Short mmCIF file of C-alpha atoms in Angstrom, two decimals:
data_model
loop_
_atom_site.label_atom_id
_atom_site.label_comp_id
_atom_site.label_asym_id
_atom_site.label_seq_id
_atom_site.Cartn_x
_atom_site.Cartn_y
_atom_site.Cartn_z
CA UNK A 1 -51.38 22.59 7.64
CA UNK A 2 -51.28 24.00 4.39
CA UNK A 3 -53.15 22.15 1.38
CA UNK A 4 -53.25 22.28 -2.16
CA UNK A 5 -55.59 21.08 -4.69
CA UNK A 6 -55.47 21.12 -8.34
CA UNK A 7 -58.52 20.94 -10.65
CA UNK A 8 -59.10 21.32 -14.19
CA UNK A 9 -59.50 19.18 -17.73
CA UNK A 10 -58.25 16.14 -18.12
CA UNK A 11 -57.68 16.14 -21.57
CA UNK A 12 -57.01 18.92 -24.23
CA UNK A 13 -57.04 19.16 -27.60
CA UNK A 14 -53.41 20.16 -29.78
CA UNK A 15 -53.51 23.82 -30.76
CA UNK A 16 -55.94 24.20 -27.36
CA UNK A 17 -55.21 26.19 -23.97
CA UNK A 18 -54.56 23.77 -21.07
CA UNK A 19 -56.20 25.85 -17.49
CA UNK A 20 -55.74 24.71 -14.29
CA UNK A 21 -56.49 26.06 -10.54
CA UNK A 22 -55.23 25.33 -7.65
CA UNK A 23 -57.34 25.67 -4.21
CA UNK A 24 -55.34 26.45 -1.46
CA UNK A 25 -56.84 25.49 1.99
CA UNK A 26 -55.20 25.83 5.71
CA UNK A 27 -53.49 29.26 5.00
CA UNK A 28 -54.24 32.14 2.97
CA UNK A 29 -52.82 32.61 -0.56
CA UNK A 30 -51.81 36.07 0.61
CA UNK A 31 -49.13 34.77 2.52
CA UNK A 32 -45.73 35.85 1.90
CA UNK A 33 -45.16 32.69 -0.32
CA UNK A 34 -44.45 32.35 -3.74
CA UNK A 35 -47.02 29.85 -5.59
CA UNK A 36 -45.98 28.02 -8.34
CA UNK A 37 -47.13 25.59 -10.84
CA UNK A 38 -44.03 22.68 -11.51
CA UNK A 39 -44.97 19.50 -14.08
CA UNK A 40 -43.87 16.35 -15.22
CA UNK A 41 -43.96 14.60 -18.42
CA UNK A 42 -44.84 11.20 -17.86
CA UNK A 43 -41.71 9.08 -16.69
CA UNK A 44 -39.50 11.73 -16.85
CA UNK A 45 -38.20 14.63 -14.31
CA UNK A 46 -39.71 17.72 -13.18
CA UNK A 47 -39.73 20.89 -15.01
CA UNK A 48 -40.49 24.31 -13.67
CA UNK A 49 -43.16 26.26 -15.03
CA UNK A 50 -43.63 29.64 -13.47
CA UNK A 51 -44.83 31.37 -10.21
CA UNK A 52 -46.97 34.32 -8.84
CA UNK A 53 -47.39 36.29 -5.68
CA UNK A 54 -50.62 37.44 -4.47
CA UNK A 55 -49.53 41.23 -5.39
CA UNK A 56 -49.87 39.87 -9.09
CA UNK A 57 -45.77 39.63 -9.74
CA UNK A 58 -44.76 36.67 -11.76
CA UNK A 59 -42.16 34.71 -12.95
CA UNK A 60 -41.70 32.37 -15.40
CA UNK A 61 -39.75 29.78 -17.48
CA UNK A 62 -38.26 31.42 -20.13
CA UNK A 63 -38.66 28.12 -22.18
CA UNK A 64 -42.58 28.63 -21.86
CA UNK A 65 -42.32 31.97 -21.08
CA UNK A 66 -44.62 32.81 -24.11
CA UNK A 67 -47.09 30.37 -23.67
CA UNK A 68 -47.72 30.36 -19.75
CA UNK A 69 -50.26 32.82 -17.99
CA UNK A 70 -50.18 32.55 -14.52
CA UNK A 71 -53.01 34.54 -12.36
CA UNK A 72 -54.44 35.01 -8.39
CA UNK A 73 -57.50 35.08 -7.54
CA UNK A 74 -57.59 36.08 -3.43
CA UNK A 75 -61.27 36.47 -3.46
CA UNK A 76 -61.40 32.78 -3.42
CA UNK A 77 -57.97 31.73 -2.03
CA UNK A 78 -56.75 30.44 -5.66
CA UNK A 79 -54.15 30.37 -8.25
CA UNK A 80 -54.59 29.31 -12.00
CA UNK A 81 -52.60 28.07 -15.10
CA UNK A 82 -53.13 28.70 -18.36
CA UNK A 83 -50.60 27.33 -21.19
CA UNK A 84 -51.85 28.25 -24.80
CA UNK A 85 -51.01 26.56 -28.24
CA UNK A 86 -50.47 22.76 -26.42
CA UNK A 87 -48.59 19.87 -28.39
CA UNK A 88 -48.31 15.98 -27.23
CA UNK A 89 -45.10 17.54 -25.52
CA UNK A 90 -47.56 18.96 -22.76
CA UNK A 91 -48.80 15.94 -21.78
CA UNK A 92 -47.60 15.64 -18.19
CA UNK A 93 -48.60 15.54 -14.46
CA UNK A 94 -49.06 19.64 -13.62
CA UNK A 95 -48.63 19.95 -9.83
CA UNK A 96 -49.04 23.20 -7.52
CA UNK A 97 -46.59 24.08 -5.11
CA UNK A 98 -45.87 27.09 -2.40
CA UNK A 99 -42.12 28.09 -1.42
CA UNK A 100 -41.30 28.76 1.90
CA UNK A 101 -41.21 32.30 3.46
CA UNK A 102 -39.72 34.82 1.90
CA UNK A 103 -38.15 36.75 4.23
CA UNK A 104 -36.11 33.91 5.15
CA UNK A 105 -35.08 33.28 1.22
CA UNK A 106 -37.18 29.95 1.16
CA UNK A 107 -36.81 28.77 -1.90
CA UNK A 108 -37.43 25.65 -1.68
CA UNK A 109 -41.21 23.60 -1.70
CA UNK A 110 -42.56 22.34 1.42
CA UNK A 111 -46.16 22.32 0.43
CA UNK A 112 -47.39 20.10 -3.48
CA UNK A 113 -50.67 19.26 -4.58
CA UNK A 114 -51.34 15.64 -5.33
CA UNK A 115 -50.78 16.42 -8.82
CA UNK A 116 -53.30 16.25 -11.65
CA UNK A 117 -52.20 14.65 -15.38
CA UNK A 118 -53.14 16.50 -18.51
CA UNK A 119 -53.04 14.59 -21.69
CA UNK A 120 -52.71 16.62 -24.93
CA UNK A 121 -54.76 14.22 -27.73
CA UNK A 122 -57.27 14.64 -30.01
CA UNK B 1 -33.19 19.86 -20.49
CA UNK B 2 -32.12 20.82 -17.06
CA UNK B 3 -28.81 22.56 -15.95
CA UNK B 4 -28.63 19.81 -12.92
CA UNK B 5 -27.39 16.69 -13.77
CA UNK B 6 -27.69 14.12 -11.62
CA UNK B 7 -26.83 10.23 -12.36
CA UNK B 8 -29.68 7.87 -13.52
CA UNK B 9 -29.58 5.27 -11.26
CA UNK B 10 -28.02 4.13 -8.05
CA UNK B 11 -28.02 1.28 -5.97
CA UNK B 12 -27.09 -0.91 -2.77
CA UNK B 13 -28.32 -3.04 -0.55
CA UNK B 14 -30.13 -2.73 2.94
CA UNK B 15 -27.47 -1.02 5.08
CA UNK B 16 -25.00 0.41 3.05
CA UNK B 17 -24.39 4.07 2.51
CA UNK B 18 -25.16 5.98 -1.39
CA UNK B 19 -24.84 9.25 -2.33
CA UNK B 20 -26.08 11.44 -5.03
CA UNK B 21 -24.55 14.10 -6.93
CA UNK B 22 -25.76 17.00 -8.47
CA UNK B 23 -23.39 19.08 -10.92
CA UNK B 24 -24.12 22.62 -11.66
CA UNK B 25 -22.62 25.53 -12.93
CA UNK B 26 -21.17 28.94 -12.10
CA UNK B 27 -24.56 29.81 -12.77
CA UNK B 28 -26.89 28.12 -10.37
CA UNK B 29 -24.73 25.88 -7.53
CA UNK B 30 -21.68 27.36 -8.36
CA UNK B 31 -23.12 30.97 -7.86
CA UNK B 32 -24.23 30.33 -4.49
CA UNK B 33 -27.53 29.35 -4.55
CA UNK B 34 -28.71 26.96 -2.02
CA UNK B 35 -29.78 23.22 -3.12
CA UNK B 36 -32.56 21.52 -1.80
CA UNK B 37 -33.42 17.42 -2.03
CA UNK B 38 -36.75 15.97 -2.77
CA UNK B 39 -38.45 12.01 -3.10
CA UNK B 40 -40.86 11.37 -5.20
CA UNK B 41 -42.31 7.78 -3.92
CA UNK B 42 -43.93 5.95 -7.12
CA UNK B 43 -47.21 7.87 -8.06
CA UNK B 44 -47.07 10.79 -5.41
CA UNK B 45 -45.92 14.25 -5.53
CA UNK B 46 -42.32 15.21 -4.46
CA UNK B 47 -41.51 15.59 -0.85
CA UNK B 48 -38.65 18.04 0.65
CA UNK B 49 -36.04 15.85 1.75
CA UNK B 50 -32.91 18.47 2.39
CA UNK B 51 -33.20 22.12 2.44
CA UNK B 52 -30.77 25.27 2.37
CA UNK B 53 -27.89 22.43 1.19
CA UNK B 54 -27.90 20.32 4.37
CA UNK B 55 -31.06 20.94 6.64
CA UNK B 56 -33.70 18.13 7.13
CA UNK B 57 -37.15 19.23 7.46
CA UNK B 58 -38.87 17.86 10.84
CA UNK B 59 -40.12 14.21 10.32
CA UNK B 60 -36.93 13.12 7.96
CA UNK B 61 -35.17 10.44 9.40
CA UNK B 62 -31.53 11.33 10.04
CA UNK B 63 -30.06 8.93 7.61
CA UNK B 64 -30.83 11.21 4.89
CA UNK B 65 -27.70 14.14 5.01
CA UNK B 66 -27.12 16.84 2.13
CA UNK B 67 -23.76 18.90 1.35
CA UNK B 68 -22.78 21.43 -1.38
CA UNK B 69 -19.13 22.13 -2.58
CA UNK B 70 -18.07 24.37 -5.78
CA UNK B 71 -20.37 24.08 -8.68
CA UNK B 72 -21.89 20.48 -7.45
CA UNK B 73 -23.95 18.93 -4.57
CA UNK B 74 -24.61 15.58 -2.61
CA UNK B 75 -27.17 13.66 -1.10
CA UNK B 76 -26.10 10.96 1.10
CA UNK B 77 -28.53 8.12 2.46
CA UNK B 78 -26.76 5.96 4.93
CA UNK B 79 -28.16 2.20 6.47
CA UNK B 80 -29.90 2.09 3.05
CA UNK B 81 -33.45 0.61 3.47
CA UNK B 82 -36.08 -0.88 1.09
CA UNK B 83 -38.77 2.70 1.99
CA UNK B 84 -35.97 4.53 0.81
CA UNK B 85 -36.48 3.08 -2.90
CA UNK B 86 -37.58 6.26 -5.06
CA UNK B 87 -36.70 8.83 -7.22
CA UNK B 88 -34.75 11.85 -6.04
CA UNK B 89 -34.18 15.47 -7.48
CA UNK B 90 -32.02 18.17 -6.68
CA UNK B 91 -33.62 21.25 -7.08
CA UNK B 92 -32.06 25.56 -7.34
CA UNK B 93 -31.80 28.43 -8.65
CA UNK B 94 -30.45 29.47 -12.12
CA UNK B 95 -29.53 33.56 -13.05
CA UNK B 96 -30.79 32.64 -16.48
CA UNK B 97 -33.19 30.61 -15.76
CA UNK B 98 -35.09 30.56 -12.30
CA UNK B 99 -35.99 27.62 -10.63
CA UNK B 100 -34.05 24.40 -11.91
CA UNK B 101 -34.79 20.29 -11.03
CA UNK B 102 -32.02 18.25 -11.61
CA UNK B 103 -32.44 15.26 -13.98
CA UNK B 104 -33.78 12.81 -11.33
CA UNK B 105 -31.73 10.15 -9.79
CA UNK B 106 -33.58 6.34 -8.95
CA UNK B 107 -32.15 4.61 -6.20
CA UNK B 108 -33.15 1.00 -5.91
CA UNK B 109 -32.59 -1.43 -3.25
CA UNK B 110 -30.93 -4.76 -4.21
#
């Protein structure tokens, strides 16, 4: 059984870079899944943020497109976020997610984190 | 803002039968792209509900069904019961935009 974890501060400052990771345990990141990284503002729906493969390929939001960095690191099972220049407006619960397999165009999320909330404040 | 809208709020008491829409475009639904369901219980992360349109993951009670038609698609809970209060969100894929939630629909119990 597949599990996710995400870790990472809390609280960041406006202007600052929000990083998270997310530990993947019970399967290997190398998979052929796509990971992603999904939030939610608090009280209000999901947005998509981006995704990676362990080859390195990415795609993201177009809305944060120039903001989001999204990385792998297979050495130690994990994925990251980083999302630069963060307003109030990033305050929200950032969760991890994998797709499902794609070679049977799985596009859909079987496996979340728990979630973890950022709060953008000074 | 997201490309699926879905309504607000729903409601109906133990028993009964509601559905949920979700209205695309010629762009996401409408293009072909299969919708999947999720539940997000009060503080926890979203579950998968329906995938591929109308396929229930192992474990999901058969009272939950999902269908697609044209540019819009439907979750359907049927003998309605008080574990099934939550939010719900459609979720595909957009040409222009990849992955797309809808809006978020709560269903409440009376």
């Amino acid at each position: 059984q597949v599990q996710l974890q995400e870790s990472g501060p809390g609280l960041v400052k406006p202007s600052g870079t929000l990083s998270l990771t997310c530990a993947v345990s019970g399967g290997s990141i190398s998979s052929s899944n796509w990971w992603s990284w999904i939030r939610q503002p608090p009280g209000k729906g999901l947005e998509w943020i981006g995704e990676i493969y362990h080859s390195g390929s990415t795609n993201y939001n177009p809305s944060l497109k120039s903001r989001v960095t999204i990385s792998v690191d297979k050495s130690k099972n994990q994925f990251s976020l980083k999302l630069s220049s963060v307003t109030a407006a990033d305050t929200a619960v950032y969760y991890c997610a994998r797709k499902g397999a794609i070679a049977a165009a799985e596009d859909f999320y079987h496996y979340w984190g728990q979630g973890t909330l950022v709060t953008v404040s000074s | 803002q997201s490309v699926l809208t879905q309504p607000p709020s729903v409601s109906g008491a133990p028993g009964q039968r509601v559905t949920i829409s979700c209205t695309g475009s010629s762009s996401n639904i409408g293009a072909g792209y299969d919708v999947h369901w999720y539940q997000q219980l009060p503080g926890t992360a979203p579950k998968l509900l329906i995938y591929g349109n109308s396929n229930r993951p192992s474990g999901v009670p058969d009272r939950f069904s999902g269908s697609k038609s044209g540019t819009s698609a439907s979750l359907a809970i049927t003998g309605l019961q008080a574990e099934d209060e939550a939010d719900y969100y459609c979720q595909s894929y957009d040409s222009s935009l990849s992955e797309v939630f809808g809006t978020g629909t709560k269903v409440t119990v009376l």
